[in-house]
mmCIF file with all atom_site columns, C-alpha atoms in Angstrom:
data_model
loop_
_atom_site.group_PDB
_atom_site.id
_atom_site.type_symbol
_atom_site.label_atom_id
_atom_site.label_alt_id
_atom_site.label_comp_id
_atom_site.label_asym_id
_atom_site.label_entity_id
_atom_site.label_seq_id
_atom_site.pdbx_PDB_ins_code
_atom_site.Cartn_x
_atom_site.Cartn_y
_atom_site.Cartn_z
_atom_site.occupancy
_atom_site.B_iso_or_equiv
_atom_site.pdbx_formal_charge
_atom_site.auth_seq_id
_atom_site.auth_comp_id
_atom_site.auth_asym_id
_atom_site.auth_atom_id
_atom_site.pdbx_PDB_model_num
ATOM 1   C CA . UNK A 1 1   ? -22.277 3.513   16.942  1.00 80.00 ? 143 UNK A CA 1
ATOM 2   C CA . UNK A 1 2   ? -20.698 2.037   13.680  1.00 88.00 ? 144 UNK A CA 1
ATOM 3   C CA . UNK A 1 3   ? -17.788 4.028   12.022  1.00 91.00 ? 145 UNK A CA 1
ATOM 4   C CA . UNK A 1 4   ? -16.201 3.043   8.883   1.00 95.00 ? 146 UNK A CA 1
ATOM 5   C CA . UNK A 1 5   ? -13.419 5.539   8.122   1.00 94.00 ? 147 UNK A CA 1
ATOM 6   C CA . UNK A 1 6   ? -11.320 4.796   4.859   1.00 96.00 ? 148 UNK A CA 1
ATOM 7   C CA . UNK A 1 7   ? -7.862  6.275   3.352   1.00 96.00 ? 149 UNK A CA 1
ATOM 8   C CA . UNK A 1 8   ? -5.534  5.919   0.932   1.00 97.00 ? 150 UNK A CA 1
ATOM 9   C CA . UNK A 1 9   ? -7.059  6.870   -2.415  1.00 97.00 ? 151 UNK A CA 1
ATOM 10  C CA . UNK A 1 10  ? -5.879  9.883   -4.350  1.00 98.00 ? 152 UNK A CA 1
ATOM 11  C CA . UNK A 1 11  ? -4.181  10.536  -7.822  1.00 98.00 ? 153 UNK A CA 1
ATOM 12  C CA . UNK A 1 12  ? -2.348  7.868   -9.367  1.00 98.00 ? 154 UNK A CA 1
ATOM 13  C CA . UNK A 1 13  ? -0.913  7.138   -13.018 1.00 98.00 ? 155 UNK A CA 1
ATOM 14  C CA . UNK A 1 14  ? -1.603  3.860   -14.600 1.00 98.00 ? 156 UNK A CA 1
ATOM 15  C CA . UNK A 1 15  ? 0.544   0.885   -13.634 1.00 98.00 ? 157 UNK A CA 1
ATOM 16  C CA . UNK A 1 16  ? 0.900   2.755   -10.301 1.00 98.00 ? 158 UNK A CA 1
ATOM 17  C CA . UNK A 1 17  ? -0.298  1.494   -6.734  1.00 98.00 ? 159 UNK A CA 1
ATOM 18  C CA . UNK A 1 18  ? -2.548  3.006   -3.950  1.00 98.00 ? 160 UNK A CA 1
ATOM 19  C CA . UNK A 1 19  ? -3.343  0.928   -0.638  1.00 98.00 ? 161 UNK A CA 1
ATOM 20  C CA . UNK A 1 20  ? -6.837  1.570   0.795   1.00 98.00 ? 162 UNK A CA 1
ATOM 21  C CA . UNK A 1 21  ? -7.748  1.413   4.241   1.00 98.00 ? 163 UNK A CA 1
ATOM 22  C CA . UNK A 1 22  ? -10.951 1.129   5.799   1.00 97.00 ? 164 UNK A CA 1
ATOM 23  C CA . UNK A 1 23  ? -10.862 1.010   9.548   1.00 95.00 ? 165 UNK A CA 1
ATOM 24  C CA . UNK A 1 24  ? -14.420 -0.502  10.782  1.00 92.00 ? 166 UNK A CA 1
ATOM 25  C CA . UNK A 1 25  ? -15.513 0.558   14.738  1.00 87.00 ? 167 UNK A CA 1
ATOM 26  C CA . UNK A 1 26  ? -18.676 -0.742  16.798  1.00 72.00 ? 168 UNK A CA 1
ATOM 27  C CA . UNK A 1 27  ? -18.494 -3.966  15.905  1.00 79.00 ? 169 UNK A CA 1
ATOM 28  C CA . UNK A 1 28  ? -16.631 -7.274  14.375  1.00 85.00 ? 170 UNK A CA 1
ATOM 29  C CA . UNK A 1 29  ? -18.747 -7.638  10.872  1.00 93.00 ? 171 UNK A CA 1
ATOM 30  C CA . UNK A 1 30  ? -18.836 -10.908 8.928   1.00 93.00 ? 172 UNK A CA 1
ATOM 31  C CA . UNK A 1 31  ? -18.139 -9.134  5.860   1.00 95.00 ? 173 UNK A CA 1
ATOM 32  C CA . UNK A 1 32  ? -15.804 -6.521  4.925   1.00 96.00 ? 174 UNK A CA 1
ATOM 33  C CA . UNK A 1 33  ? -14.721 -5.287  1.185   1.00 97.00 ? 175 UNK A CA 1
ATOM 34  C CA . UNK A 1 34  ? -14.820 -2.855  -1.048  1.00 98.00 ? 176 UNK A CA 1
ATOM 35  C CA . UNK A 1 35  ? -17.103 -1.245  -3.347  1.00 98.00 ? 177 UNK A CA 1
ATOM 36  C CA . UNK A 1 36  ? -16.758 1.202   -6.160  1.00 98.00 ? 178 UNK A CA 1
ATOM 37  C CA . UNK A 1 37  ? -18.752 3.796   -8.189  1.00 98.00 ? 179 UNK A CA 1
ATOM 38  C CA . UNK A 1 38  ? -18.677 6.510   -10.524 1.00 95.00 ? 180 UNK A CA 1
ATOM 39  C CA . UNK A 1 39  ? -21.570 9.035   -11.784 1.00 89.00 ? 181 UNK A CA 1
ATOM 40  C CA . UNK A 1 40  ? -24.220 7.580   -12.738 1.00 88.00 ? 182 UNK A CA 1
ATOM 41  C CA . UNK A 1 41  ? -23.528 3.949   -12.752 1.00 93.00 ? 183 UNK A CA 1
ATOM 42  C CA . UNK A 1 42  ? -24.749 1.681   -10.192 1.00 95.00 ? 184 UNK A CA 1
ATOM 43  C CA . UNK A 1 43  ? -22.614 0.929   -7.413  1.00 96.00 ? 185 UNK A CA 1
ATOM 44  C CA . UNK A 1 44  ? -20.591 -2.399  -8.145  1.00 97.00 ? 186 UNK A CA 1
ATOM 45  C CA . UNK A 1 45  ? -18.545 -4.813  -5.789  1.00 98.00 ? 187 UNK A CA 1
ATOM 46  C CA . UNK A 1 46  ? -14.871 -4.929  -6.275  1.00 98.00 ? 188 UNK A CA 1
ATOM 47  C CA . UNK A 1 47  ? -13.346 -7.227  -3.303  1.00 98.00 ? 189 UNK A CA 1
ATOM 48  C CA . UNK A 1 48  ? -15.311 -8.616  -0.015  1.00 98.00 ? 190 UNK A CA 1
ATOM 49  C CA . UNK A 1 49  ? -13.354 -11.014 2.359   1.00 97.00 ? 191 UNK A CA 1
ATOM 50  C CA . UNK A 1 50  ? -15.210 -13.043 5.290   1.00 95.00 ? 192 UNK A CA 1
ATOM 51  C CA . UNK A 1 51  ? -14.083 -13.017 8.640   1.00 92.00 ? 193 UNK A CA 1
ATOM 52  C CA . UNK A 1 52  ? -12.862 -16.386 8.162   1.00 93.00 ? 194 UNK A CA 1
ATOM 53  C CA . UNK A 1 53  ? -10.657 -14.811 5.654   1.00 94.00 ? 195 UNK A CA 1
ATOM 54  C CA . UNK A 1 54  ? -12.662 -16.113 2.166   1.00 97.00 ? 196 UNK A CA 1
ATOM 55  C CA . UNK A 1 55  ? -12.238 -13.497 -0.470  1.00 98.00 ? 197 UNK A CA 1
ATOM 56  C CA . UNK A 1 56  ? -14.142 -12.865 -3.157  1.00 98.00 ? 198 UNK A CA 1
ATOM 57  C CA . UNK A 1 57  ? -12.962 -10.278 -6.186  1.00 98.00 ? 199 UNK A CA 1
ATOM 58  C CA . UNK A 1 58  ? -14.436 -8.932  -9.247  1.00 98.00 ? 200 UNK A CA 1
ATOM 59  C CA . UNK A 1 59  ? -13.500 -10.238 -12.580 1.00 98.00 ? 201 UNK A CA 1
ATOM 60  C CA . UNK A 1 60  ? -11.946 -6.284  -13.916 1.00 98.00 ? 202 UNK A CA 1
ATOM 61  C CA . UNK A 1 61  ? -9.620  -6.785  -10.555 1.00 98.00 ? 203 UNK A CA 1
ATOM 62  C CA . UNK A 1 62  ? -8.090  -10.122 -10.027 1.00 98.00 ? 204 UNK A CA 1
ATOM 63  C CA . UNK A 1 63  ? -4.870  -10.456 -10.342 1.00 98.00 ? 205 UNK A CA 1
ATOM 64  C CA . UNK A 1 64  ? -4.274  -6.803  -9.768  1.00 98.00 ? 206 UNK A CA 1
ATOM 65  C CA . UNK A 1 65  ? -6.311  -6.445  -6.356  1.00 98.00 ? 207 UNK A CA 1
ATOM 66  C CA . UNK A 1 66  ? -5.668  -7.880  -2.452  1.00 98.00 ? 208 UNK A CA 1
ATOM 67  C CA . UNK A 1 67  ? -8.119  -7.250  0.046   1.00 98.00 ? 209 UNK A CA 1
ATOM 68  C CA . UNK A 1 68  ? -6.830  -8.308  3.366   1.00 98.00 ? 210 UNK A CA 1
ATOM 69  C CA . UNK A 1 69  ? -8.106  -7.926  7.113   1.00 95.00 ? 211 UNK A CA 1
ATOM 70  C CA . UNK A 1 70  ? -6.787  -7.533  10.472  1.00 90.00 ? 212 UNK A CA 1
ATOM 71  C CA . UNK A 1 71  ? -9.564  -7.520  13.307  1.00 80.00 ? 213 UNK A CA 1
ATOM 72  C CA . UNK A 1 72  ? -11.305 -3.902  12.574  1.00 86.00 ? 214 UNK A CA 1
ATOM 73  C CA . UNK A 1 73  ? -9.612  -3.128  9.348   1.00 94.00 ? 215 UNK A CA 1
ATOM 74  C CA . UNK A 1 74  ? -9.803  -4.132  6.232   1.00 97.00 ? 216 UNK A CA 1
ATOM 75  C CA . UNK A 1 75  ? -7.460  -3.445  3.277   1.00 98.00 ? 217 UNK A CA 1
ATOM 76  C CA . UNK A 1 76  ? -7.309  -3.078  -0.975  1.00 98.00 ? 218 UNK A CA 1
ATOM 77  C CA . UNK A 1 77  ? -3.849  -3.035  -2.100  1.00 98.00 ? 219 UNK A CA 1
ATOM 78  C CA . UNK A 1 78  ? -4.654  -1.873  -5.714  1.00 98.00 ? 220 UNK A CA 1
ATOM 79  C CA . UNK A 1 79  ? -1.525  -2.565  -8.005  1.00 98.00 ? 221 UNK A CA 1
ATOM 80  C CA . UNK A 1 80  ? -1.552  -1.830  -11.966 1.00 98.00 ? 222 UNK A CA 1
ATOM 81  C CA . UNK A 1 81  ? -3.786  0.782   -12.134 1.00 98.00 ? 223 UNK A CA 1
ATOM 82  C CA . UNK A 1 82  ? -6.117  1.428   -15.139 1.00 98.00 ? 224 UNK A CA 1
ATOM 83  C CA . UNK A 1 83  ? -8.326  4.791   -15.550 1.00 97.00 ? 225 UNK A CA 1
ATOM 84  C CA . UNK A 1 84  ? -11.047 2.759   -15.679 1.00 96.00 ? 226 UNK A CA 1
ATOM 85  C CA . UNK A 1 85  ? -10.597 1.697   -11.810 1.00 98.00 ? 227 UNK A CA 1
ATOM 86  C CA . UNK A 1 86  ? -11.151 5.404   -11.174 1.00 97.00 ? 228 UNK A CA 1
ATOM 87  C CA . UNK A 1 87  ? -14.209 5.575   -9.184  1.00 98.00 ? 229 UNK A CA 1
ATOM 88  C CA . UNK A 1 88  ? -15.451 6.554   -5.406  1.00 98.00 ? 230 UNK A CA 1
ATOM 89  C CA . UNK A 1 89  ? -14.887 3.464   -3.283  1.00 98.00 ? 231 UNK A CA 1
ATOM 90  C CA . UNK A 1 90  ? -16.663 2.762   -0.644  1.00 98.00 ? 232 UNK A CA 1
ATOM 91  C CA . UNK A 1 91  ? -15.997 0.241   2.683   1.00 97.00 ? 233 UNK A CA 1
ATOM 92  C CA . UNK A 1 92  ? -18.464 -1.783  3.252   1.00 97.00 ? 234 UNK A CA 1
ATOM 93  C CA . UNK A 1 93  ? -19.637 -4.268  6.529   1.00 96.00 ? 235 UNK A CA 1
ATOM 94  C CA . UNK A 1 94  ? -21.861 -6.750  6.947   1.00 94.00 ? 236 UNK A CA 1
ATOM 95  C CA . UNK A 1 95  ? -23.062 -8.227  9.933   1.00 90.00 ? 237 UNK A CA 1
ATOM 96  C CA . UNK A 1 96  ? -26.935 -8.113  9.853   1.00 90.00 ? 238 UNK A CA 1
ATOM 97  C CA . UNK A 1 97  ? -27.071 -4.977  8.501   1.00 92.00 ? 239 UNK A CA 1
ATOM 98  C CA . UNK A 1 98  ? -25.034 -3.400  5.826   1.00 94.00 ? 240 UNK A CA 1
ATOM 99  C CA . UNK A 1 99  ? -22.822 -0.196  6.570   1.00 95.00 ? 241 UNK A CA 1
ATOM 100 C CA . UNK A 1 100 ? -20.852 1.842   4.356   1.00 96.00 ? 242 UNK A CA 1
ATOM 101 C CA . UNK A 1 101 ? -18.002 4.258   4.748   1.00 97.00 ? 243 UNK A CA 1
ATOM 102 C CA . UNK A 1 102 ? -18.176 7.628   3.312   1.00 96.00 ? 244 UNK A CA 1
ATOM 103 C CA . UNK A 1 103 ? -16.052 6.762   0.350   1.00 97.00 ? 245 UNK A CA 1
ATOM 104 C CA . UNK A 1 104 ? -12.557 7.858   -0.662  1.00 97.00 ? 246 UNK A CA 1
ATOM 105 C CA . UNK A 1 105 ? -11.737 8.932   -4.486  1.00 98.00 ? 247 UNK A CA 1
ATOM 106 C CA . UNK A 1 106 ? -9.158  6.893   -6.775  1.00 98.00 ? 248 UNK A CA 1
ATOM 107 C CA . UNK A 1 107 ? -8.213  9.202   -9.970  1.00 98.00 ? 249 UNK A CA 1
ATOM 108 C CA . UNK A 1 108 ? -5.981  6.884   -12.595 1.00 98.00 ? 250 UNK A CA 1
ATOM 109 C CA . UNK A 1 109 ? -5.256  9.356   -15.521 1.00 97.00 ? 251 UNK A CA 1
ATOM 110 C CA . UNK A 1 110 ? -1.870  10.356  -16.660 1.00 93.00 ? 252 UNK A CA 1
#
């Protein structure tokens, strides 16, 4: 019954930009963001915003990072690019329970 379908990620050089999209179906979620991982490491929180619109980012993003939301969808505008954002990033929701998207890859490398 819940769907979260994201876009946007693909092969970028550092400094560039990539926008993500997550669009979220079912259900209106508390919490929305965006999470990131790469082999072998544990899975670790890079934006989340509220439905009241708080936002919370990681420390290795802000400044570079926007996560914004309009009713089902949430969004990462990623500017500045470093290799080390590459990773698998994943939407998440939260109302009660926690659902995931099936994750969209971000490659920074030159």
């Amino acid at each position: 019954q819940v769907q979260l379908v994201e876009s946007g990620g693909g092969l970028v050089q550092p400094g560039g930009s990539l926008r993500l999209s997550c669009a979220a179906s079912g259900r209106i979620f508390s919490i929305m963001g965006w999470y990131r991982q790469t082999p072998g490491k544990e899975r670790e929180m890079v934006a989340v915003i509220s439905s009241s619109r708080n936002t919370n980012y990681a420390d290795s993003v802000k400044g570079r990072f926007t996560i914004s939301r309009a009713e089902n969808t949430v969004y990462l505008q990623m500017n500045s690019l470093k290799p080390e954002d590459t990773a698998v990033y994943y939407c998440y929701a939260y109302d009660y329970v926690a659902y995931w998207g099936q994750g969209t890859q971000v490659t920074v490398s030159s």
